[in-house]
PDB file of C-alpha atoms in Angstrom:
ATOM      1  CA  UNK Y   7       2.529 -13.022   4.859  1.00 66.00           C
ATOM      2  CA  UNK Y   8      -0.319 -11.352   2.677  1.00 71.00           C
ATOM      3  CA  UNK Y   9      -1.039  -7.927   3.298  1.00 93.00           C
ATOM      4  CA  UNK Y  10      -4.223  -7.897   1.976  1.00 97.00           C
ATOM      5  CA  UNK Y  11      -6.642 -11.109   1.998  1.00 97.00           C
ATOM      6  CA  UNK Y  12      -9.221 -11.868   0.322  1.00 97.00           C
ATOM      7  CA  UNK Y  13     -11.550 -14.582   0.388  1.00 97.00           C
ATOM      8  CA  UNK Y  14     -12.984 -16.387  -1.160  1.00 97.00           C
ATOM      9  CA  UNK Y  15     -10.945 -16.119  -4.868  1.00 96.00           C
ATOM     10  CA  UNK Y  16     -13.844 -17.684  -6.382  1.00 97.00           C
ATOM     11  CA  UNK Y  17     -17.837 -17.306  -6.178  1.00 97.00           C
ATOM     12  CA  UNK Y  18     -20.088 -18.908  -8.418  1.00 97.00           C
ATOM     13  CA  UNK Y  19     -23.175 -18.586  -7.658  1.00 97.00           C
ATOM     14  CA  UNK Y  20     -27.107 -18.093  -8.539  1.00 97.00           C
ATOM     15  CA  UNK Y  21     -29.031 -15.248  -9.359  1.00 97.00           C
ATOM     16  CA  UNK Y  22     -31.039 -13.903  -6.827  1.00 97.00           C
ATOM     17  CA  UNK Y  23     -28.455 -15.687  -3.823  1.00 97.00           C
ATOM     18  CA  UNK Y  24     -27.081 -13.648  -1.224  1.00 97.00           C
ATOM     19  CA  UNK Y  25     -23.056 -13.669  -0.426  1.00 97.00           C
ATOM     20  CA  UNK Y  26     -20.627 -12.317   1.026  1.00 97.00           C
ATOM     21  CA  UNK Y  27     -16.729 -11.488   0.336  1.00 98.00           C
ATOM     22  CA  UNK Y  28     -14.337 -11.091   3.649  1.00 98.00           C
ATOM     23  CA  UNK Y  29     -11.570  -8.907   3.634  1.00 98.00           C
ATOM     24  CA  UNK Y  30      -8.514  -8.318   6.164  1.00 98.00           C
ATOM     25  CA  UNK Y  31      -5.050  -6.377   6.192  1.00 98.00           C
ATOM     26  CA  UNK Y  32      -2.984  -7.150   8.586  1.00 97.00           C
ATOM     27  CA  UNK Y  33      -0.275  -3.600   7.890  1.00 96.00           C
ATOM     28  CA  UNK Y  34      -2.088  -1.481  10.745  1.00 96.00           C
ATOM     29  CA  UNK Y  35      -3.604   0.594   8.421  1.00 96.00           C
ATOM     30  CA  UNK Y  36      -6.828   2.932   8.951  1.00 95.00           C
ATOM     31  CA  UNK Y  37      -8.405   2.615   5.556  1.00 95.00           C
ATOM     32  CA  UNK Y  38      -9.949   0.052   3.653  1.00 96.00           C
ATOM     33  CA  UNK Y  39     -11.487   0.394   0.009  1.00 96.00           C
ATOM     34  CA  UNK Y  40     -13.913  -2.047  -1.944  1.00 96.00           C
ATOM     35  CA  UNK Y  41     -13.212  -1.529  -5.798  1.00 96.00           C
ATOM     36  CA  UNK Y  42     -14.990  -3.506  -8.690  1.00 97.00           C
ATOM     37  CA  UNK Y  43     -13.596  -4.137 -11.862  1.00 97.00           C
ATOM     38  CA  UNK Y  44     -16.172  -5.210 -14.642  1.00 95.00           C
ATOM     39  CA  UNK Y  45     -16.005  -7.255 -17.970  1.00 94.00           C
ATOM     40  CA  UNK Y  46     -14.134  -4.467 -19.467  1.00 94.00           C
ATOM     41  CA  UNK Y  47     -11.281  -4.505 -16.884  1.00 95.00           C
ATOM     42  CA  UNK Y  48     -12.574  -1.116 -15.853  1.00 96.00           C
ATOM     43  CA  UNK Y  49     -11.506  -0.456 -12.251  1.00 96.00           C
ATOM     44  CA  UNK Y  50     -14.047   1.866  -9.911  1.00 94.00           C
ATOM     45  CA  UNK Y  51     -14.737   2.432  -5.970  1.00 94.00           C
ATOM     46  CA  UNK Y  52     -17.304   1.117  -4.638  1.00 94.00           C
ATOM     47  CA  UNK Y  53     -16.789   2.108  -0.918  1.00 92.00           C
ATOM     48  CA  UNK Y  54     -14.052   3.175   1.597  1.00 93.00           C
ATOM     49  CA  UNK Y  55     -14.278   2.992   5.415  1.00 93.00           C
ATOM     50  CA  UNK Y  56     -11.576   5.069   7.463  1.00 92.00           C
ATOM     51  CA  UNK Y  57     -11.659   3.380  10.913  1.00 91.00           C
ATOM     52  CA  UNK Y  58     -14.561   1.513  10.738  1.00 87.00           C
ATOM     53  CA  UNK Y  59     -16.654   4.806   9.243  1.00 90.00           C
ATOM     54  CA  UNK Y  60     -17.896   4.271   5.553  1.00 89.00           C
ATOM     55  CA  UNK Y  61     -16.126   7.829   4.236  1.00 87.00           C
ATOM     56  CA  UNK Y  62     -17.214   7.241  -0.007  1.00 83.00           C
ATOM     57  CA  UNK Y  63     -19.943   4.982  -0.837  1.00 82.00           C
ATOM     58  CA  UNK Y  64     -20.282   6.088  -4.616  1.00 83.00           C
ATOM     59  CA  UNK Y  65     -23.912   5.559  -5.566  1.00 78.00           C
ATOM     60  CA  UNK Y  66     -24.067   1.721  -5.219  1.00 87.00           C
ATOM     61  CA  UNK Y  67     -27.049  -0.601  -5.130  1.00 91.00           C
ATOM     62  CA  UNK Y  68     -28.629  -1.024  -2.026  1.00 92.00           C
ATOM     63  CA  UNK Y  69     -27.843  -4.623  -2.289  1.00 95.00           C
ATOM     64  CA  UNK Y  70     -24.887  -4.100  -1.689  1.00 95.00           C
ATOM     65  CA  UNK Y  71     -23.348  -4.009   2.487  1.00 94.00           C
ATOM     66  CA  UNK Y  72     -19.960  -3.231   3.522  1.00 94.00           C
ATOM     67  CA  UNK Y  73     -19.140  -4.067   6.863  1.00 94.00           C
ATOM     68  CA  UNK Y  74     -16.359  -3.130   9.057  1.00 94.00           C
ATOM     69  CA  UNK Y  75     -16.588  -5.133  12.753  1.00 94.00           C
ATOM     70  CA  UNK Y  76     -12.572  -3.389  12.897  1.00 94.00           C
ATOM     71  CA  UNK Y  77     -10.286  -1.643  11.542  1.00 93.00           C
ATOM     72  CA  UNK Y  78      -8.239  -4.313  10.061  1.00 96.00           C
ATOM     73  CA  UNK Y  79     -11.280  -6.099   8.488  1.00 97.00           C
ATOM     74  CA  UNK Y  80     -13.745  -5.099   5.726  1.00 97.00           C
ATOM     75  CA  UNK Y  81     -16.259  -7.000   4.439  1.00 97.00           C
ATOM     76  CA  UNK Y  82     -18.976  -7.002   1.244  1.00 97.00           C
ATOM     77  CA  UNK Y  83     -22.419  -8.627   1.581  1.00 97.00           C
ATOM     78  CA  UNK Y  84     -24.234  -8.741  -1.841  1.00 96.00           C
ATOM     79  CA  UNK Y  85     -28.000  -9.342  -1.548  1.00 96.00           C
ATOM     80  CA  UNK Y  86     -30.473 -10.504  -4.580  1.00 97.00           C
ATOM     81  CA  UNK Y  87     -27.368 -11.231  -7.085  1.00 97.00           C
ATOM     82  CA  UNK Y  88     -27.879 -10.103 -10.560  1.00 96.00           C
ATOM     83  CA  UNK Y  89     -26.254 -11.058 -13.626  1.00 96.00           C
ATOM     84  CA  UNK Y  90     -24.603  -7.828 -13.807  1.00 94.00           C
ATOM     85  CA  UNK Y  91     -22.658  -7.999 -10.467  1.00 96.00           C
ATOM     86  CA  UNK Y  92     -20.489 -10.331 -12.279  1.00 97.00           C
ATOM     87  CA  UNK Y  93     -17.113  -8.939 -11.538  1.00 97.00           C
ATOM     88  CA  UNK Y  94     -13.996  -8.928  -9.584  1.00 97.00           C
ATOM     89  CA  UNK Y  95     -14.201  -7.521  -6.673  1.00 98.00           C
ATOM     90  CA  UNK Y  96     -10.823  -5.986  -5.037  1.00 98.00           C
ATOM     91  CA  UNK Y  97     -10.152  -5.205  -1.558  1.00 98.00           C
ATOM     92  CA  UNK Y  98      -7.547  -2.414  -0.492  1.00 97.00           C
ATOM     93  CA  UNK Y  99      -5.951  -0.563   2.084  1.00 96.00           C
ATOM     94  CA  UNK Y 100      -3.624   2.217   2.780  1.00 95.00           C
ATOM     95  CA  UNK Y 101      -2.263   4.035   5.730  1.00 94.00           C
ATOM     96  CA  UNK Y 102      -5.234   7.188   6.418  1.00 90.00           C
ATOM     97  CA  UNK Y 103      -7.856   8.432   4.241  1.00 87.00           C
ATOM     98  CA  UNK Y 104      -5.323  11.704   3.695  1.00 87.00           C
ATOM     99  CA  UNK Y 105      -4.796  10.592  -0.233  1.00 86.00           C
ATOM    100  CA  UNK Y 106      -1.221  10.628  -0.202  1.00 87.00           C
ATOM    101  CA  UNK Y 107       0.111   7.266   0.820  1.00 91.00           C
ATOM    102  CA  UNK Y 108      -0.225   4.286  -1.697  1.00 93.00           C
ATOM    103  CA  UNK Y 109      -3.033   1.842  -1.621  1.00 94.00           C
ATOM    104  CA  UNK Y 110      -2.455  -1.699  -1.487  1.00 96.00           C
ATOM    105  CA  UNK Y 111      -4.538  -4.798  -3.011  1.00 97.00           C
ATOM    106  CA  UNK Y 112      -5.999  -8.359  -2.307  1.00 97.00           C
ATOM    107  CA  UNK Y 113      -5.676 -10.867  -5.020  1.00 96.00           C
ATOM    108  CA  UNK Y 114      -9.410  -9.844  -5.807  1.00 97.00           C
ATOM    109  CA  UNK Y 115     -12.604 -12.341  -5.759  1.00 98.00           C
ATOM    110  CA  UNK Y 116     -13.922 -12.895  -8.721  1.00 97.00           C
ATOM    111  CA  UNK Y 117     -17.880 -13.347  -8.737  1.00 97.00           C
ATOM    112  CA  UNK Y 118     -19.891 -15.561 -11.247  1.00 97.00           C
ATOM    113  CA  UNK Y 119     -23.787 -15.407 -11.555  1.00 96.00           C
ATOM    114  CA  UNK Y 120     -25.241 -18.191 -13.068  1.00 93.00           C
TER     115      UNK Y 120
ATOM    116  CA  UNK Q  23     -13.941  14.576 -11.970  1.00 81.00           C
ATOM    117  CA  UNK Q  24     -10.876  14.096 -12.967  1.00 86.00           C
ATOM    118  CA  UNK Q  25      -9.628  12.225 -16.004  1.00 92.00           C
ATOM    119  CA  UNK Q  26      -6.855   9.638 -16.339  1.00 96.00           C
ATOM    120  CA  UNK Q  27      -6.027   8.669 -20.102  1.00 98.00           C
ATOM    121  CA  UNK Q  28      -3.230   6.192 -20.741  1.00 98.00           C
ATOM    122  CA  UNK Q  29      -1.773   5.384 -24.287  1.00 98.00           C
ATOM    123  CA  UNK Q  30      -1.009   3.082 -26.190  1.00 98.00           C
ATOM    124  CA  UNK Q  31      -4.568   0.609 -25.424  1.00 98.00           C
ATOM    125  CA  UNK Q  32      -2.668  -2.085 -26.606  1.00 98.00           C
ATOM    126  CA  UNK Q  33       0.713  -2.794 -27.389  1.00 98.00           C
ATOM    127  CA  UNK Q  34       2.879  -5.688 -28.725  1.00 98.00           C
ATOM    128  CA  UNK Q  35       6.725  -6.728 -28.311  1.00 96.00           C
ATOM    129  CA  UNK Q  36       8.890  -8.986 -29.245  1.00 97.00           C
ATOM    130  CA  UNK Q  37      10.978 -10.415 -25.823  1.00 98.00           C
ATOM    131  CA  UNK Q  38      13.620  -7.913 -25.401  1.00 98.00           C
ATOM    132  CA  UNK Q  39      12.332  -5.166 -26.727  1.00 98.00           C
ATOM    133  CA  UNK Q  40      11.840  -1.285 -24.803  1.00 97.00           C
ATOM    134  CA  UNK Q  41       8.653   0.272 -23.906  1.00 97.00           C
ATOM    135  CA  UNK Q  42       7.332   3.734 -22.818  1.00 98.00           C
ATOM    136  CA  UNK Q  43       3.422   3.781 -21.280  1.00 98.00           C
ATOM    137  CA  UNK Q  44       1.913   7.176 -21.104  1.00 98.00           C
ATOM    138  CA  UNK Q  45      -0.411   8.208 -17.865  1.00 98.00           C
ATOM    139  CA  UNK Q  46      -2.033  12.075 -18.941  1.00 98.00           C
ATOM    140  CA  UNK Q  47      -4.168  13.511 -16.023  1.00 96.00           C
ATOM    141  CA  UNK Q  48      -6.602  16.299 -16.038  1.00 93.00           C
ATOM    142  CA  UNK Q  49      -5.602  17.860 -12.092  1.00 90.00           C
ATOM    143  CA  UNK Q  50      -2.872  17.694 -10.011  1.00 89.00           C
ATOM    144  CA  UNK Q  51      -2.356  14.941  -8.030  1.00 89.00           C
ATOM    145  CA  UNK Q  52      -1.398  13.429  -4.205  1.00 88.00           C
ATOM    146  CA  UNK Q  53      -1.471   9.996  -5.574  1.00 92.00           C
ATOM    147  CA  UNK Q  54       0.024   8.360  -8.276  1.00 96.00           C
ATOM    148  CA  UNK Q  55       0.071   4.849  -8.759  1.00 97.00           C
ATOM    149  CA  UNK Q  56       1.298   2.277 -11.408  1.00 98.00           C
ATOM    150  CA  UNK Q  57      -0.030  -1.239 -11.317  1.00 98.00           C
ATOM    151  CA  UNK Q  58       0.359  -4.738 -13.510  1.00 98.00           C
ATOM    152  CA  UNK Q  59      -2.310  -6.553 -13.902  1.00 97.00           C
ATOM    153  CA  UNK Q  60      -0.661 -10.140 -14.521  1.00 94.00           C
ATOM    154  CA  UNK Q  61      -2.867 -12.772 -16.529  1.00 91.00           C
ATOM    155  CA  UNK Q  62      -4.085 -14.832 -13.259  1.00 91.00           C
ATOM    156  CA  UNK Q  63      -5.789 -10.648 -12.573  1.00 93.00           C
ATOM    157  CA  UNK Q  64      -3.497  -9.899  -9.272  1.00 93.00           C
ATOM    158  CA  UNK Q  65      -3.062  -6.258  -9.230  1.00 95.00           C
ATOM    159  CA  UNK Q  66       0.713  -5.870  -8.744  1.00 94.00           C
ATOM    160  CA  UNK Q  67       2.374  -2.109  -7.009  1.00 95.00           C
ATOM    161  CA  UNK Q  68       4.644  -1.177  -9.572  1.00 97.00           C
ATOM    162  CA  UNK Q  69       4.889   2.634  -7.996  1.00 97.00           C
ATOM    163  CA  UNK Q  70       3.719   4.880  -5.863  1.00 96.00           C
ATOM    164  CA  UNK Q  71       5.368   7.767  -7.657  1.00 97.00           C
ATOM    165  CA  UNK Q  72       3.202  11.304  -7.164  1.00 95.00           C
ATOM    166  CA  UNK Q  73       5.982  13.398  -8.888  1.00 96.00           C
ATOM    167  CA  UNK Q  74       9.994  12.707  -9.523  1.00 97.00           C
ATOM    168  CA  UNK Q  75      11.432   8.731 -10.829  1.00 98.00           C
ATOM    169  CA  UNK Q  76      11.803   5.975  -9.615  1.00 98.00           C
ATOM    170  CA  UNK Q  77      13.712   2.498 -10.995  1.00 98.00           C
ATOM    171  CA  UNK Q  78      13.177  -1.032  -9.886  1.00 97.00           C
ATOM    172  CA  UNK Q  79      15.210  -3.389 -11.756  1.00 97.00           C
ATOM    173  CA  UNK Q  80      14.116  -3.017 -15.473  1.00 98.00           C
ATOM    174  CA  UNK Q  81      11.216  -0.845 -14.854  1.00 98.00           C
ATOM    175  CA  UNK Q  82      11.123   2.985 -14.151  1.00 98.00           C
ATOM    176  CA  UNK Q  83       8.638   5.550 -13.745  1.00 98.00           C
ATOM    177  CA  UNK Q  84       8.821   9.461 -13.781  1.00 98.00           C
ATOM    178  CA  UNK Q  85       6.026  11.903 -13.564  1.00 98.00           C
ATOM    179  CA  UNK Q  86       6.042  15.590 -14.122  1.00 97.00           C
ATOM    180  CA  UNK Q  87       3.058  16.801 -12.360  1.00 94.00           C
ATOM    181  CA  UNK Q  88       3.274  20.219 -13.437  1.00 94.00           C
ATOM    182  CA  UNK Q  89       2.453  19.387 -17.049  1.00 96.00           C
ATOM    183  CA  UNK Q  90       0.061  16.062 -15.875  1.00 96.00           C
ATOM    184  CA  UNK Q  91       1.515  13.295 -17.116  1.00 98.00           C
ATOM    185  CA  UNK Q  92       3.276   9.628 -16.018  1.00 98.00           C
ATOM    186  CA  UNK Q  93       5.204   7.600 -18.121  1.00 98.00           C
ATOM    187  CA  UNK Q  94       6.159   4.009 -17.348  1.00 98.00           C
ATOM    188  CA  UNK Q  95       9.360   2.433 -19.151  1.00 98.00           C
ATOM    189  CA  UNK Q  96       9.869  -1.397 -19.046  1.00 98.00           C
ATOM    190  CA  UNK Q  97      13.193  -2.333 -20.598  1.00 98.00           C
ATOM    191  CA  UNK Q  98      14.047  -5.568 -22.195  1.00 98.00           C
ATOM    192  CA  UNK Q  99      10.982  -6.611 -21.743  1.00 97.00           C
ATOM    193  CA  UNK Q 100      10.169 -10.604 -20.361  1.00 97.00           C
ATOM    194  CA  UNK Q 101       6.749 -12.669 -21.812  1.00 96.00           C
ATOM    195  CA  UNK Q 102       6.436 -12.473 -17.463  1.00 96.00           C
ATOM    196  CA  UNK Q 103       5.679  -8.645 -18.447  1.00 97.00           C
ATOM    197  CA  UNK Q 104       2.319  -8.996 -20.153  1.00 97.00           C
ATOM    198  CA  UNK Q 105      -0.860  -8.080 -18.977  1.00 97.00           C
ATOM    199  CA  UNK Q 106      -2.663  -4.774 -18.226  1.00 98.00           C
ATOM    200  CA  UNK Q 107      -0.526  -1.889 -17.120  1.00 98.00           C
ATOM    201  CA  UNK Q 108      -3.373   0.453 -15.097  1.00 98.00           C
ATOM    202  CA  UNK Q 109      -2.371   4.414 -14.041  1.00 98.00           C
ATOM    203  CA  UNK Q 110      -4.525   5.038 -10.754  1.00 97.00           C
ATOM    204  CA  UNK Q 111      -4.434   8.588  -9.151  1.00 95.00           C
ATOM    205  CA  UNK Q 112      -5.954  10.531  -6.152  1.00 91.00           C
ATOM    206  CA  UNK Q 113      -6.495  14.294  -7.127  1.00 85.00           C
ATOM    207  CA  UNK Q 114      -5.386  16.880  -5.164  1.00 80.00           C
ATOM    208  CA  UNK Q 115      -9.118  17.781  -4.436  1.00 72.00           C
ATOM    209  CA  UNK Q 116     -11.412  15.678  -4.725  1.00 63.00           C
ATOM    210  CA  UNK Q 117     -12.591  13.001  -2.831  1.00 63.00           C
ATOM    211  CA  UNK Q 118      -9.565  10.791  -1.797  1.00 74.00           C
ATOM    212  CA  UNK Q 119     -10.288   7.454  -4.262  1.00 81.00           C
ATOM    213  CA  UNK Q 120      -8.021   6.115  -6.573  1.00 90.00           C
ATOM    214  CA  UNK Q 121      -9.358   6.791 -10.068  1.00 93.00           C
ATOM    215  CA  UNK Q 122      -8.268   5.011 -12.802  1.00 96.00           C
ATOM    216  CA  UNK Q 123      -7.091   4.421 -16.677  1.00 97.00           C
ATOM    217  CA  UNK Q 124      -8.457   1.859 -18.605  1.00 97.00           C
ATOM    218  CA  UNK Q 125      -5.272   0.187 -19.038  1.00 98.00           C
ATOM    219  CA  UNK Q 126      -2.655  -0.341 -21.630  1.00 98.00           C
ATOM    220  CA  UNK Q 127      -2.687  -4.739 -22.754  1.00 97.00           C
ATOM    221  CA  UNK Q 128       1.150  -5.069 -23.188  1.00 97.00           C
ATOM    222  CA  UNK Q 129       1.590  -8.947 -24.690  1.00 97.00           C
ATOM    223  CA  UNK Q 130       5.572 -10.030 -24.875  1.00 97.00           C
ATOM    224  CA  UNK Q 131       5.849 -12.306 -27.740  1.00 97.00           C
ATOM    225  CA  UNK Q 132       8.693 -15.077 -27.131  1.00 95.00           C
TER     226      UNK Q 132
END
């Protein structure tokens, strides 16, 4: 079974569109992360929620939403796509928010603006 | 914030061949993580490895987090081994994110 899911893999889609990307773990854990890797392969945080509570949210666009409707699920709404939130975007969890416990990854979704 | 630098940026084998990858860090750390990268971009757990070594099968990892550094060994390396080798770490105080390398691009010529 996957630990971490992420759907959809794939989003191609139109500048100015609205999406989202779903995310669930199903290894009990209290923490979820949203991380973005861009063109360069360059991994960063975007956001991390600690039972449902956003805890980091490191100066992101408004346009971007996380949701978390429970602790096992963590989701990214992107509103007004630009051609620079082409991406992957990786989901993550790990055990508490403490920083000592590893931190585990979906397969990522890679987004496409047209 | 902290810094993560990792070294070589790119490297090339030949199948068989040994390799060392070098994770220098600018604080001490609670976290320490080693991932692959594999060319269809799944982030693969290598090792969660904060301080001491650890072996799975051909790959090992030590750190010594009194002098800030991580280094990766991958012995007779497989073509399966290439892709991007990423160092990740949570410092001991900041904020408690992963922060990354930029990678070292290991390709495994057949």
């Amino acid at each position: 079974d996957t630990a971490v899911s992420q759907t959809p893999k794939y989003l191609v889609t139109q500048m100015g569109n609205d999406k989202s990307i779903k995310c669930e773990q199903n290894l009990g854990h209290d923490t979820m992360y949203w991380y973005k890797q861009d063109s360069k392969k360059f991994l960063k945080i975007m956001f991390s929620y600690n039972n449902k509570e956003l805890i980091i949210n490191e100066t992101v666009p408004n346009r971007f939403s996380p949701k978390s409707p429970d602790k096992a699920h963590l989701n990214l709404h992107i509103n007004s796509l630009e051609l620079g939130d082409s991406a992957v975007y990786f989901c993550a969890s790990s055990q508490d928010n403490r920083g000592n416990q590893p931190q585990h990854f979906g397969d990522g979704t890679r987004l496409s603006i047209l | 914030g902290i810094q993560v630098e990792q070294s070589p940026p790119d490297l090339i084998l030949q199948e068989g061949a040994n390799s060392t990858l070098r994770c220098n860090f600018s604080d001490s750390v609670n976290n320490l993580q080693w991932f692959h990268q594999n060319p269809w971009g799944q982030l693969i757990n290598l090792f969660y490895i904060p301080s001491g070594t650890k072996q799975n099968g051909r790959l090992s990892a030590t750190t010594v987090a009194t002098e800030r550094y991580s280094l990766l060994y991958i012995s007779s390396s497989q073509t399966t081994d290439s892709g991007v080798y990423f160092c990740a770490i949570i410092s001991s105080g900041s904020a408690r994110q992963l922060t990354f390398g930029s990678g070292t691009q290991l390709t495994v010529l057949p």
